[in-house]
Amino acid sequence: MLAHPAGHSISPTMHNAAFEKLGINAHYEALDVPPDSLEAVVAGLRQKDVYGANVTIPHKLAVLPLMDALSEAAKQIGAVNTIVNEEGKLHGHNTDATGFLRALRDDGQFSPKSKRVVMLGAGGAARAVAYALLKAGVADLGVYNRTESKAETLVNDFSPLGAISHLPEETLNQAIQAADLLVNTTSVGMEKAGLDPKVSPLKEGNLPARGFVSDLVYRPETTQLMRDAMAAGLKVQNGLPMLVYQGAESFECWTGQSAPAKVMLNAAKTALGRARA
Ligand code: NAP
């Protein structure tokens, strides 16, 4: 994994558990790659004994021009989170989108087809989620973001894929009330230095009347938004299944083998517990 800083990622634990389970002689590690070393490190991925890499903050955009080919998802989302070394040629993929959908369908038992969706946020994760939901055929996708101009840019970029619109603040409550699915892609509620994990991205009492709430945040395990939604009788999901399934999709791209998702989920849970300790 190429990151900066490499920090407390749970991906090495998750992928190494999967390699061990399938008896694959490979090792996954988190590399701290400062921006001025990125080109050289990516060039090194062309070596024969390298499957590829995951890419995360702050390199997901910067690696795009370093690829020999891009998947349709990586092109549309404008970010690469998985690099596959195919006989010296580097292919850029984005498995955040498919990971999000698999989490929603397989773990959440929720099918987004023909559903009304509100998405909070317009950053990198929001672009993958918007791509996934529009490709899955949602009825409409309303996007709200603190910085309106970013929501407008996202809506413009993805409008060729389906019914997506910007929600100004004054229409947000009404859209949320009517939504079948609410997705939080903002970092509000995250447990991180300088952030308060006890806040929700929504004003008090503003929740869908029915349906499903998906929060991409996975640290803490239960966010304030999820607590409020559960108290209102709604189904909820945190970001851990997405994290695991995007990893499983990357694993499948590299090895051509079906990933042991349950083993990866258990390893991720153990690593998260350790990170909290
Ligand atoms: P990003 O590109 O930096 O975007 C951050 C988003 O959060 C922006 O829309 C930003 O709004 C909004 N935001 C930040 N602070 C806010 C505040 N105080 N009030 C309202 N909005 C605020 O980050 P990202 O990569 O998209 O990640 C976003 C979250 O998703 C993080 O918590 C990350 O851990 C999580 N994530 C999870 C997975 C997974 O697999 N589960 C994958 C990717 C990301 P502005 O535009 O107004 O700044």
Tab-separated table of C-alpha atoms and ligand atoms in Angstrom:
chain	number	residue	atom	x	y	z
A	1	MET	CA	0.000	0.000	0.000
A	2	LEU	CA	1.353	3.392	-0.999
A	3	ALA	CA	0.402	6.051	1.548
A	4	HIS	CA	1.780	9.149	3.272
A	5	PRO	CA	1.877	8.811	6.189
A	6	ALA	CA	1.464	5.010	6.287
A	7	GLY	CA	0.094	5.279	9.866
A	8	HIS	CA	-2.291	2.750	11.387
A	9	SER	CA	-3.673	0.986	8.308
A	10	ILE	CA	-5.483	-2.284	8.870
A	11	SER	CA	-4.991	-3.393	5.246
A	12	PRO	CA	-1.698	-5.306	5.821
A	13	THR	CA	-3.311	-7.486	8.529
A	14	MET	CA	-6.348	-8.085	6.300
A	15	HIS	CA	-4.416	-9.030	3.136
A	16	ASN	CA	-1.722	-11.085	4.873
A	17	ALA	CA	-4.482	-13.145	6.553
A	18	ALA	CA	-6.009	-13.759	3.091
A	19	PHE	CA	-2.639	-14.794	1.548
A	20	GLU	CA	-2.058	-17.179	4.461
A	21	LYS	CA	-5.554	-18.676	4.204
A	22	LEU	CA	-5.119	-19.446	0.485
A	23	GLY	CA	-1.490	-20.565	0.866
A	24	ILE	CA	-0.210	-17.822	-1.446
A	25	ASN	CA	3.443	-16.958	-0.900
A	26	ALA	CA	3.076	-13.176	-0.880
A	27	HIS	CA	3.384	-10.332	1.586
A	28	TYR	CA	1.474	-7.021	1.837
A	29	GLU	CA	3.048	-4.012	3.505
A	30	ALA	CA	2.239	-0.362	4.067
A	31	LEU	CA	4.880	1.876	2.503
A	32	ASP	CA	5.264	5.500	3.537
A	33	VAL	CA	5.795	7.209	0.173
A	34	PRO	CA	6.397	10.975	0.206
A	35	PRO	CA	5.012	12.675	-2.953
A	36	ASP	CA	8.473	13.245	-4.460
A	37	SER	CA	9.219	9.486	-4.354
A	38	LEU	CA	5.897	8.359	-5.840
A	39	GLU	CA	7.022	8.036	-9.477
A	40	ALA	CA	10.061	5.899	-8.599
A	41	VAL	CA	8.096	3.645	-6.234
A	42	VAL	CA	5.324	3.121	-8.824
A	43	ALA	CA	7.956	2.269	-11.481
A	44	GLY	CA	9.249	-0.438	-9.088
A	45	LEU	CA	5.846	-2.159	-9.195
A	46	ARG	CA	6.643	-3.365	-12.740
A	47	GLN	CA	9.046	-5.993	-11.356
A	48	LYS	CA	8.186	-9.640	-12.041
A	49	ASP	CA	7.572	-10.636	-8.417
A	50	VAL	CA	5.121	-7.803	-7.632
A	51	TYR	CA	1.323	-8.330	-7.880
A	52	GLY	CA	0.645	-4.604	-7.544
A	53	ALA	CA	-0.418	-2.176	-4.825
A	54	ASN	CA	-3.195	-0.315	-3.108
A	55	VAL	CA	-3.004	3.450	-3.239
A	56	THR	CA	-4.406	5.766	-0.599
A	57	ILE	CA	-4.282	9.348	0.695
A	58	PRO	CA	-2.684	11.476	-0.739
A	59	HIS	CA	-1.724	9.554	-3.913
A	60	LYS	CA	-5.052	8.343	-5.413
A	61	LEU	CA	-5.101	11.103	-8.057
A	62	ALA	CA	-1.362	11.507	-8.556
A	63	VAL	CA	-0.879	7.899	-9.778
A	64	LEU	CA	-3.373	8.282	-12.652
A	65	PRO	CA	-0.857	9.571	-15.242
A	66	LEU	CA	1.643	6.882	-14.165
A	67	MET	CA	-0.640	4.028	-15.314
A	68	ASP	CA	-0.440	2.228	-18.698
A	69	ALA	CA	-4.206	1.601	-18.650
A	70	LEU	CA	-7.202	2.588	-16.527
A	71	SER	CA	-10.451	0.751	-15.778
A	72	GLU	CA	-13.669	2.559	-16.685
A	73	ALA	CA	-14.410	3.108	-12.966
A	74	ALA	CA	-10.971	4.609	-12.277
A	75	LYS	CA	-11.389	6.949	-15.274
A	76	GLN	CA	-14.883	8.123	-14.290
A	77	ILE	CA	-14.133	8.443	-10.573
A	78	GLY	CA	-10.804	10.119	-11.364
A	79	ALA	CA	-8.891	8.103	-8.783
A	80	VAL	CA	-6.948	4.823	-8.565
A	81	ASN	CA	-6.930	2.763	-5.354
A	82	THR	CA	-5.579	-0.478	-6.862
A	83	ILE	CA	-2.639	-1.013	-9.229
A	84	VAL	CA	-2.244	-4.383	-10.951
A	85	ASN	CA	1.090	-5.370	-12.505
A	86	GLU	CA	0.264	-7.313	-15.665
A	87	GLU	CA	3.625	-8.473	-17.088
A	88	GLY	CA	5.262	-5.094	-16.548
A	89	LYS	CA	2.234	-3.009	-17.551
A	90	LEU	CA	0.444	-1.144	-14.773
A	91	HIS	CA	-3.371	-1.180	-14.768
A	92	GLY	CA	-5.182	1.297	-12.516
A	93	HIS	CA	-8.498	0.220	-10.928
A	94	ASN	CA	-10.901	1.668	-8.381
A	95	THR	CA	-12.385	-0.971	-6.088
A	96	ASP	CA	-13.980	1.523	-3.638
A	97	ALA	CA	-17.077	1.636	-5.854
A	98	THR	CA	-17.551	-2.141	-6.175
A	99	GLY	CA	-16.563	-2.569	-2.514
A	100	PHE	CA	-19.299	-0.138	-1.458
A	101	LEU	CA	-21.918	-1.954	-3.553
A	102	ARG	CA	-20.924	-5.420	-2.332
A	103	ALA	CA	-21.096	-4.170	1.269
A	104	LEU	CA	-24.566	-2.727	0.706
A	105	ARG	CA	-25.907	-5.838	-1.035
A	106	ASP	CA	-24.110	-8.735	0.684
A	107	ASP	CA	-23.678	-7.366	4.197
A	108	GLY	CA	-26.563	-4.865	4.355
A	109	GLN	CA	-29.023	-6.950	2.292
A	110	PHE	CA	-30.029	-3.686	0.575
A	111	SER	CA	-30.500	-3.375	-3.193
A	112	PRO	CA	-30.099	0.246	-4.359
A	113	LYS	CA	-31.806	-0.314	-7.742
A	114	SER	CA	-34.703	2.147	-8.283
A	115	LYS	CA	-34.214	3.630	-4.781
A	116	ARG	CA	-34.149	7.290	-3.714
A	117	VAL	CA	-30.768	8.167	-2.214
A	118	VAL	CA	-29.277	11.137	-0.364
A	119	MET	CA	-25.489	11.324	-0.122
A	120	LEU	CA	-23.716	13.623	2.339
A	121	GLY	CA	-20.266	14.774	1.184
A	122	ALA	CA	-18.488	15.388	-2.098
A	123	GLY	CA	-14.887	14.285	-1.480
A	124	GLY	CA	-12.949	11.324	-2.862
A	125	ALA	CA	-15.098	8.608	-1.267
A	126	ALA	CA	-18.263	10.380	-2.455
A	127	ARG	CA	-17.086	10.124	-6.076
A	128	ALA	CA	-16.717	6.331	-5.793
A	129	VAL	CA	-20.111	6.014	-4.057
A	130	ALA	CA	-21.854	8.214	-6.665
A	131	TYR	CA	-20.372	6.123	-9.495
A	132	ALA	CA	-21.449	2.875	-7.798
A	133	LEU	CA	-25.006	4.021	-7.080
A	134	LEU	CA	-25.633	5.502	-10.523
A	135	LYS	CA	-24.261	2.357	-12.194
A	136	ALA	CA	-26.560	0.295	-9.924
A	137	GLY	CA	-29.582	2.178	-11.296
A	138	VAL	CA	-30.829	4.268	-8.362
A	139	ALA	CA	-34.006	6.294	-9.052
A	140	ASP	CA	-32.276	9.514	-7.989
A	141	LEU	CA	-29.215	10.604	-6.082
A	142	GLY	CA	-29.258	13.921	-4.183
A	143	VAL	CA	-25.874	15.279	-3.089
A	144	TYR	CA	-25.416	17.627	-0.147
A	145	ASN	CA	-22.032	19.040	0.869
A	146	ARG	CA	-20.870	21.713	3.306
A	147	THR	CA	-18.958	23.377	0.448
A	148	GLU	CA	-21.664	23.708	-2.201
A	149	SER	CA	-19.314	24.241	-5.148
A	150	LYS	CA	-17.775	20.772	-4.609
A	151	ALA	CA	-21.231	19.134	-4.682
A	152	GLU	CA	-21.999	21.009	-7.906
A	153	THR	CA	-18.749	19.826	-9.511
A	154	LEU	CA	-19.463	16.211	-8.522
A	155	VAL	CA	-23.016	16.433	-9.895
A	156	ASN	CA	-21.736	17.872	-13.208
A	157	ASP	CA	-19.078	15.164	-13.523
A	158	PHE	CA	-21.521	12.284	-12.920
A	159	SER	CA	-24.742	13.546	-14.531
A	160	PRO	CA	-24.054	11.575	-17.770
A	161	LEU	CA	-24.420	8.376	-15.700
A	162	GLY	CA	-27.933	8.983	-14.338
A	163	ALA	CA	-30.305	11.069	-12.215
A	164	ILE	CA	-28.042	13.032	-9.865
A	165	SER	CA	-28.728	16.498	-8.453
A	166	HIS	CA	-27.308	18.963	-5.968
A	167	LEU	CA	-29.321	19.459	-2.754
A	168	PRO	CA	-29.078	22.989	-1.406
A	169	GLU	CA	-29.365	23.258	2.417
A	170	GLU	CA	-33.033	24.378	2.283
A	171	THR	CA	-34.138	21.188	0.462
A	172	LEU	CA	-32.031	18.740	2.485
A	173	ASN	CA	-34.574	17.908	5.235
A	174	GLN	CA	-37.322	17.089	2.774
A	175	ALA	CA	-35.041	14.946	0.594
A	176	ILE	CA	-33.774	13.014	3.629
A	177	GLN	CA	-37.316	12.347	4.876
A	178	ALA	CA	-38.215	10.733	1.541
A	179	ALA	CA	-34.955	8.789	1.058
A	180	ASP	CA	-34.742	4.973	1.010
A	181	LEU	CA	-30.986	5.182	1.554
A	182	LEU	CA	-28.830	7.810	3.269
A	183	VAL	CA	-25.046	7.559	2.806
A	184	ASN	CA	-22.574	9.557	4.868
A	185	THR	CA	-19.318	9.991	2.955
A	186	THR	CA	-18.103	12.926	5.078
A	187	SER	CA	-15.461	12.438	7.762
A	188	VAL	CA	-17.856	13.820	10.410
A	189	GLY	CA	-18.135	11.369	13.312
A	190	MET	CA	-14.670	9.900	12.746
A	191	GLU	CA	-12.406	9.103	15.689
A	192	LYS	CA	-9.275	11.021	14.776
A	193	ALA	CA	-7.031	13.601	16.435
A	194	GLY	CA	-8.754	16.989	16.326
A	195	LEU	CA	-12.201	15.567	15.421
A	196	ASP	CA	-15.156	15.019	17.770
A	197	PRO	CA	-16.558	11.481	17.249
A	198	LYS	CA	-19.766	12.387	19.117
A	199	VAL	CA	-21.166	14.584	16.351
A	200	SER	CA	-23.525	13.626	13.541
A	201	PRO	CA	-23.382	15.133	10.035
A	202	LEU	CA	-27.175	15.710	10.364
A	203	LYS	CA	-29.100	18.151	12.506
A	204	GLU	CA	-30.970	16.513	15.410
A	205	GLY	CA	-34.087	14.603	14.420
A	206	ASN	CA	-33.377	14.806	10.693
A	207	LEU	CA	-33.416	11.206	9.436
A	208	PRO	CA	-35.161	9.226	6.686
A	209	ALA	CA	-38.696	8.131	7.590
A	210	ARG	CA	-37.773	4.541	6.641
A	211	GLY	CA	-34.940	2.659	5.000
A	212	PHE	CA	-31.218	2.260	5.393
A	213	VAL	CA	-28.340	4.404	6.686
A	214	SER	CA	-24.814	3.667	5.502
A	215	ASP	CA	-21.940	5.482	7.215
A	216	LEU	CA	-18.544	5.109	5.538
A	217	VAL	CA	-16.848	5.854	8.860
A	218	TYR	CA	-15.634	2.657	10.610
A	219	ARG	CA	-13.750	4.154	13.544
A	220	PRO	CA	-15.679	4.272	15.923
A	221	GLU	CA	-17.601	1.109	15.160
A	222	THR	CA	-20.928	2.870	15.919
A	223	THR	CA	-21.094	6.540	14.962
A	224	GLN	CA	-23.497	9.122	16.366
A	225	LEU	CA	-25.388	9.057	13.049
A	226	MET	CA	-25.796	5.276	13.368
A	227	ARG	CA	-26.920	5.577	17.017
A	228	ASP	CA	-29.559	8.162	16.068
A	229	ALA	CA	-30.731	6.046	13.118
A	230	MET	CA	-31.000	2.873	15.211
A	231	ALA	CA	-32.981	4.758	17.862
A	232	ALA	CA	-35.376	5.776	15.061
A	233	GLY	CA	-35.766	2.118	14.021
A	234	LEU	CA	-33.663	2.337	10.851
A	235	LYS	CA	-31.223	-0.285	9.554
A	236	VAL	CA	-27.578	0.818	9.681
A	237	GLN	CA	-24.141	-0.189	8.417
A	238	ASN	CA	-20.705	1.245	9.201
A	239	GLY	CA	-17.757	1.522	6.778
A	240	LEU	CA	-16.018	-1.715	7.751
A	241	PRO	CA	-17.794	-3.987	5.211
A	242	MET	CA	-16.878	-1.505	2.424
A	243	LEU	CA	-13.261	-1.462	3.577
A	244	VAL	CA	-13.154	-5.252	3.580
A	245	TYR	CA	-14.897	-5.683	0.213
A	246	GLN	CA	-12.749	-3.067	-1.543
A	247	GLY	CA	-9.770	-5.028	-0.207
A	248	ALA	CA	-11.314	-8.314	-1.369
A	249	GLU	CA	-11.829	-6.850	-4.858
A	250	SER	CA	-8.182	-5.673	-4.966
A	251	PHE	CA	-7.040	-9.145	-3.837
A	252	GLU	CA	-9.071	-10.740	-6.641
A	253	CYS	CA	-7.578	-8.320	-9.229
A	254	TRP	CA	-4.024	-9.273	-8.140
A	255	THR	CA	-4.349	-13.024	-7.638
A	256	GLY	CA	-7.243	-14.025	-9.912
A	257	GLN	CA	-8.601	-16.003	-6.942
A	258	SER	CA	-11.781	-15.488	-4.959
A	259	ALA	CA	-10.871	-13.595	-1.778
A	260	PRO	CA	-11.688	-15.128	1.627
A	261	ALA	CA	-13.856	-12.152	2.665
A	262	LYS	CA	-14.809	-13.593	6.077
A	263	VAL	CA	-11.151	-14.161	6.996
A	264	MET	CA	-10.390	-10.592	5.886
A	265	LEU	CA	-13.295	-9.200	7.937
A	266	ASN	CA	-12.177	-11.010	11.087
A	267	ALA	CA	-8.571	-9.863	10.584
A	268	ALA	CA	-9.784	-6.272	10.050
A	269	LYS	CA	-11.852	-6.405	13.266
A	270	THR	CA	-8.861	-7.713	15.228
A	271	ALA	CA	-6.598	-5.005	13.786
A	272	LEU	CA	-9.160	-2.299	14.603
A	273	GLY	CA	-9.427	-3.565	18.187
A	274	ARG	CA	-5.632	-3.458	18.458
A	275	ALA	CA	-5.509	0.084	17.049
A	276	ARG	CA	-7.936	1.196	19.771
A	277	ALA	CA	-5.966	-0.484	22.546
B	1	NAP	P1	-12.187	13.872	1.590
B	1	NAP	O1	-11.951	13.713	0.143
B	1	NAP	O2	-11.246	14.714	2.396
B	1	NAP	O3	-13.682	14.454	1.775
B	1	NAP	C1	-14.145	14.818	3.064
B	1	NAP	C2	-15.646	15.175	2.978
B	1	NAP	O4	-16.108	15.402	4.328
B	1	NAP	C3	-15.940	16.453	2.192
B	1	NAP	O5	-17.206	16.346	1.581
B	1	NAP	C4	-15.968	17.509	3.319
B	1	NAP	O6	-16.750	18.654	3.020
B	1	NAP	C5	-16.671	16.722	4.415
B	1	NAP	N1	-16.397	17.281	5.739
B	1	NAP	C6	-15.233	17.239	6.431
B	1	NAP	N2	-15.384	17.861	7.623
B	1	NAP	C7	-16.665	18.305	7.664
B	1	NAP	C8	-17.429	19.023	8.644
B	1	NAP	N3	-16.906	19.402	9.809
B	1	NAP	N4	-18.737	19.302	8.371
B	1	NAP	C9	-19.288	18.903	7.197
B	1	NAP	N5	-18.619	18.230	6.229
B	1	NAP	C10	-17.326	17.937	6.474
B	1	NAP	O7	-12.208	12.466	2.355
B	1	NAP	P2	-12.650	11.035	1.743
B	1	NAP	O8	-11.441	10.318	1.288
B	1	NAP	O9	-13.774	11.268	0.812
B	1	NAP	O10	-13.137	10.283	3.088
B	1	NAP	C11	-14.333	10.672	3.734
B	1	NAP	C12	-14.689	9.667	4.842
B	1	NAP	O11	-14.965	8.393	4.267
B	1	NAP	C13	-13.578	9.426	5.881
B	1	NAP	O12	-14.176	9.275	7.143
B	1	NAP	C14	-12.960	8.110	5.429
B	1	NAP	O13	-12.371	7.371	6.498
B	1	NAP	C15	-14.188	7.393	4.905
B	1	NAP	N6	-13.853	6.371	3.895
B	1	NAP	C16	-14.192	5.083	4.180
B	1	NAP	C17	-13.920	4.099	3.259
B	1	NAP	C18	-14.309	2.683	3.578
B	1	NAP	O14	-13.833	1.763	2.903
B	1	NAP	N7	-15.167	2.480	4.543
B	1	NAP	C19	-13.291	4.400	2.035
B	1	NAP	C20	-12.961	5.740	1.777
B	1	NAP	C21	-13.241	6.717	2.722
B	1	NAP	P3	-16.064	19.973	2.362
B	1	NAP	O15	-15.999	19.694	0.890
B	1	NAP	O16	-17.008	21.055	2.719
B	1	NAP	O17	-14.706	20.112	2.991
